[in-house]
Amino acid sequence: MRKSSTPSDKPQTQDPEHGGAPSRPHQIVVVGGGIAGLEIASKLPGSLRRTSIAVTLVDREPAYVWKPMLHTIAAGTTDVSQHETSYISQARNRRFVFETGELKGIDRKERKVHLNPLEIDGRRILPERAISYDTLILATGSEANDFGTPGVRDHCLTIDSRSQAMNFNRKVMAHMLEALAANSTLQIAVVGGGATGVELAAELVQLADVSAYYGAAGLRDQVKVTLIESGPMLLGAFPNRVAIAAQERLERLGVTVLTGARVVAAEAGCLRLADGTKIDAELKVWAAGVKASDACASFDGLEVTRNNQIVVGPTLQTTLDPRIFAVGDCSSFSVGDKGRPLPPAAQVAHQQASHLIRHLPGWLEGRELPSFSYRDFGSIVSLGGYGAYGSLGQFGMFTGGFIRGRVAQLGHVLLYRSHQQRLHGFWRGGMIWLADMINSHVRARIRLPD
C-alpha cells in the first residue's frame, strides 16, 4: 500500500520554537463547491479540535444545487430558488471562507492556486488572484463530453451546472410559448441515454403536462422529445432490469427512444446520425459522456486520464503530490484486480468526502491516512412524477434487488434529504424539508417565465 505521505511531507501545524504552540492556521483550499467540495468545506471546520485550520472554498457559481436535481431545474419542474444554497450564507453558518472564482492553474512549488478574473456582463469585477494553500482538495466536478463532435459546442446546450440549467429553462420556456402561440410543434432532442438524459426527457414531458394544467391546452401534443443513445440500451451503467423498465415507461409517455444511434454532427436545426438519418430539433441537449474540465489536464504536471480526471491513490491523494487530494467526478480512483475506476456518481463523491472529513484531522496531526473503501449502495433513476426504478446494490440481504414505484421514489427523496442534513445539520435540514413540503402545496408546480 502506498503511504499517505513521507515525513518531510507531513503537514506542519505547530511551531517547535514556541514549545509546540500553534503558529498559523493550516490553510485548506477546496476548489469546487459540488457534492464533495461543499460537504468537506461545511463539515471539516467543526471536525478538528487540536489543530488550527482555515478552510477556503472556491467556486464560480454564487449558489449550490444538488447535481442530480439539475435536470428538474432545466425543465422548470423545480424552482431553483427553493433548492439552492448560497455559498456566502453557508460559509457564515459553517465557518469557512468562500471565494468566487474559476480555477486557472496550480503552482505546486509555491503552493498557490490561481483564479481567472471574474467578469459579469462584460465588466471585470475581480482581477486574477492567487490563494495560498497547505493542503489542496480538488473537487471540480465533471461536464458533458462532446468527443469532438462537430457543431456540438455551437448548437447544443448542456446542463452540467446551475447556470446552465437555468439558461436551458429560459430557452425551453420561450420555445414552448412560441409553439403554443403559433400552434406549431416543438422538437427537443436529448443526446445521451444515461441518468441525466433519461431523467431530463421525463421532466420535459412532465413540464408539458403540468403546463396544460395552467391553461396551455394542447401543449402536450405539440412537444416532441427524442432521446438518442449510441449504446445498445439506455442507462448502460444500471442493471438491465432498470434500463428496460425506464425505456418502456418513457416510450409510453410518448418519448421517441433511439438506441444504437451515434450523433456525428449537430447543426442549427437538426442532428445528424452516423447512418445518415437527420433528427429535426429546435432545442438540442448534449448529455452524452462525462469528462473532467479541460483545465485539469494542465494542473502543473498532475497525472490525469484521457478524460482529464486526476489520478489518485488509495488515500485519495494525487499520485505526484501528497498535499493535493482529488475527489468526486474530477478524480479517477481505481478499485479491484482489473483496476476499474469508480463511476462519476453522487454516492462516490459523498463517500470520498466523508472519508476525508473523518480522517484528514488525524493526518494534520501527523497520523497516516487509511485507504479509501467504496461501498456500492445501488442506484436510482427518477422519471419525475411518472415513477422511479433502481437497484439496491450492497444493501444487506437485499443485495442487487430491484425496486420501483413509490419505494424507489421515496429512496430518491431520502438521498436528497440526507444530503441536505449533512450540509445544514439535522434540525435545519428538517426545517428545509418541511418548507419544501409546504411550498409544494402553495406554489406553482412549474417555474413560470419571469
Short mmCIF file of N, CA, C and O in Angstrom, two decimals, residues 312-314 332-343 371-375 394:
data_model
loop_
_atom_site.label_atom_id
_atom_site.label_comp_id
_atom_site.label_asym_id
_atom_site.label_seq_id
_atom_site.Cartn_x
_atom_site.Cartn_y
_atom_site.Cartn_z
N VAL A 312 -5.75 9.42 -8.56
CA VAL A 312 -5.44 9.42 -7.14
C VAL A 312 -5.15 8.00 -6.68
O VAL A 312 -5.56 7.02 -7.30
N GLY A 313 -4.43 7.91 -5.56
CA GLY A 313 -4.10 6.62 -4.99
C GLY A 313 -5.11 6.19 -3.94
O GLY A 313 -6.19 6.80 -3.80
N PRO A 314 -4.79 5.16 -3.16
CA PRO A 314 -5.74 4.61 -2.18
C PRO A 314 -6.22 5.61 -1.13
O PRO A 314 -7.31 5.47 -0.59
N SER A 332 -9.97 10.10 -10.60
CA SER A 332 -10.03 8.73 -11.10
C SER A 332 -9.42 7.82 -10.05
O SER A 332 -8.21 7.85 -9.80
N PHE A 333 -10.28 7.03 -9.42
CA PHE A 333 -9.86 6.11 -8.36
C PHE A 333 -10.22 4.70 -8.81
O PHE A 333 -11.40 4.39 -9.04
N SER A 334 -9.23 3.86 -8.97
CA SER A 334 -9.45 2.50 -9.48
C SER A 334 -9.52 1.50 -8.34
O SER A 334 -8.76 1.59 -7.36
N VAL A 335 -10.43 0.55 -8.46
CA VAL A 335 -10.61 -0.49 -7.45
C VAL A 335 -10.62 -1.85 -8.13
O VAL A 335 -10.85 -1.97 -9.33
N GLY A 336 -10.39 -2.89 -7.34
CA GLY A 336 -10.47 -4.25 -7.86
C GLY A 336 -9.21 -4.67 -8.60
O GLY A 336 -8.31 -3.88 -8.89
N ASP A 337 -9.17 -5.95 -8.92
CA ASP A 337 -8.00 -6.52 -9.59
C ASP A 337 -7.80 -5.95 -10.98
O ASP A 337 -6.68 -5.83 -11.48
N LYS A 338 -8.89 -5.63 -11.66
CA LYS A 338 -8.80 -5.12 -13.02
C LYS A 338 -8.61 -3.61 -13.07
O LYS A 338 -8.48 -3.03 -14.15
N GLY A 339 -8.59 -2.98 -11.92
CA GLY A 339 -8.35 -1.55 -11.88
C GLY A 339 -9.44 -0.72 -12.50
O GLY A 339 -9.18 0.31 -13.11
N ARG A 340 -10.69 -1.13 -12.34
CA ARG A 340 -11.80 -0.39 -12.93
C ARG A 340 -12.05 0.87 -12.11
O ARG A 340 -12.27 0.81 -10.90
N PRO A 341 -12.05 2.05 -12.74
CA PRO A 341 -12.29 3.29 -11.98
C PRO A 341 -13.73 3.40 -11.54
O PRO A 341 -14.65 2.90 -12.20
N LEU A 342 -13.93 4.06 -10.41
CA LEU A 342 -15.29 4.28 -9.91
C LEU A 342 -16.05 5.21 -10.84
O LEU A 342 -15.45 6.11 -11.45
N PRO A 343 -17.37 5.05 -10.95
CA PRO A 343 -18.15 5.91 -11.84
C PRO A 343 -18.29 7.31 -11.26
O PRO A 343 -18.22 7.51 -10.05
N SER A 371 -6.65 3.82 3.69
CA SER A 371 -7.13 3.74 2.32
C SER A 371 -8.63 3.94 2.26
O SER A 371 -9.36 3.55 3.16
N PHE A 372 -9.07 4.54 1.18
CA PHE A 372 -10.50 4.74 0.95
C PHE A 372 -11.14 3.44 0.51
O PHE A 372 -10.59 2.71 -0.31
N SER A 373 -12.31 3.15 1.07
CA SER A 373 -13.05 1.94 0.71
C SER A 373 -14.44 2.35 0.24
O SER A 373 -15.15 3.07 0.95
N TYR A 374 -14.80 1.90 -0.95
CA TYR A 374 -16.09 2.27 -1.53
C TYR A 374 -17.10 1.14 -1.37
O TYR A 374 -16.77 -0.04 -1.53
N ARG A 375 -18.33 1.53 -1.06
CA ARG A 375 -19.41 0.56 -0.96
C ARG A 375 -20.54 0.99 -1.89
O ARG A 375 -21.04 2.12 -1.79
N GLN A 394 -25.21 -3.10 -2.57
CA GLN A 394 -24.80 -3.84 -1.37
C GLN A 394 -25.61 -3.36 -0.18
O GLN A 394 -25.18 -2.57 0.63
#
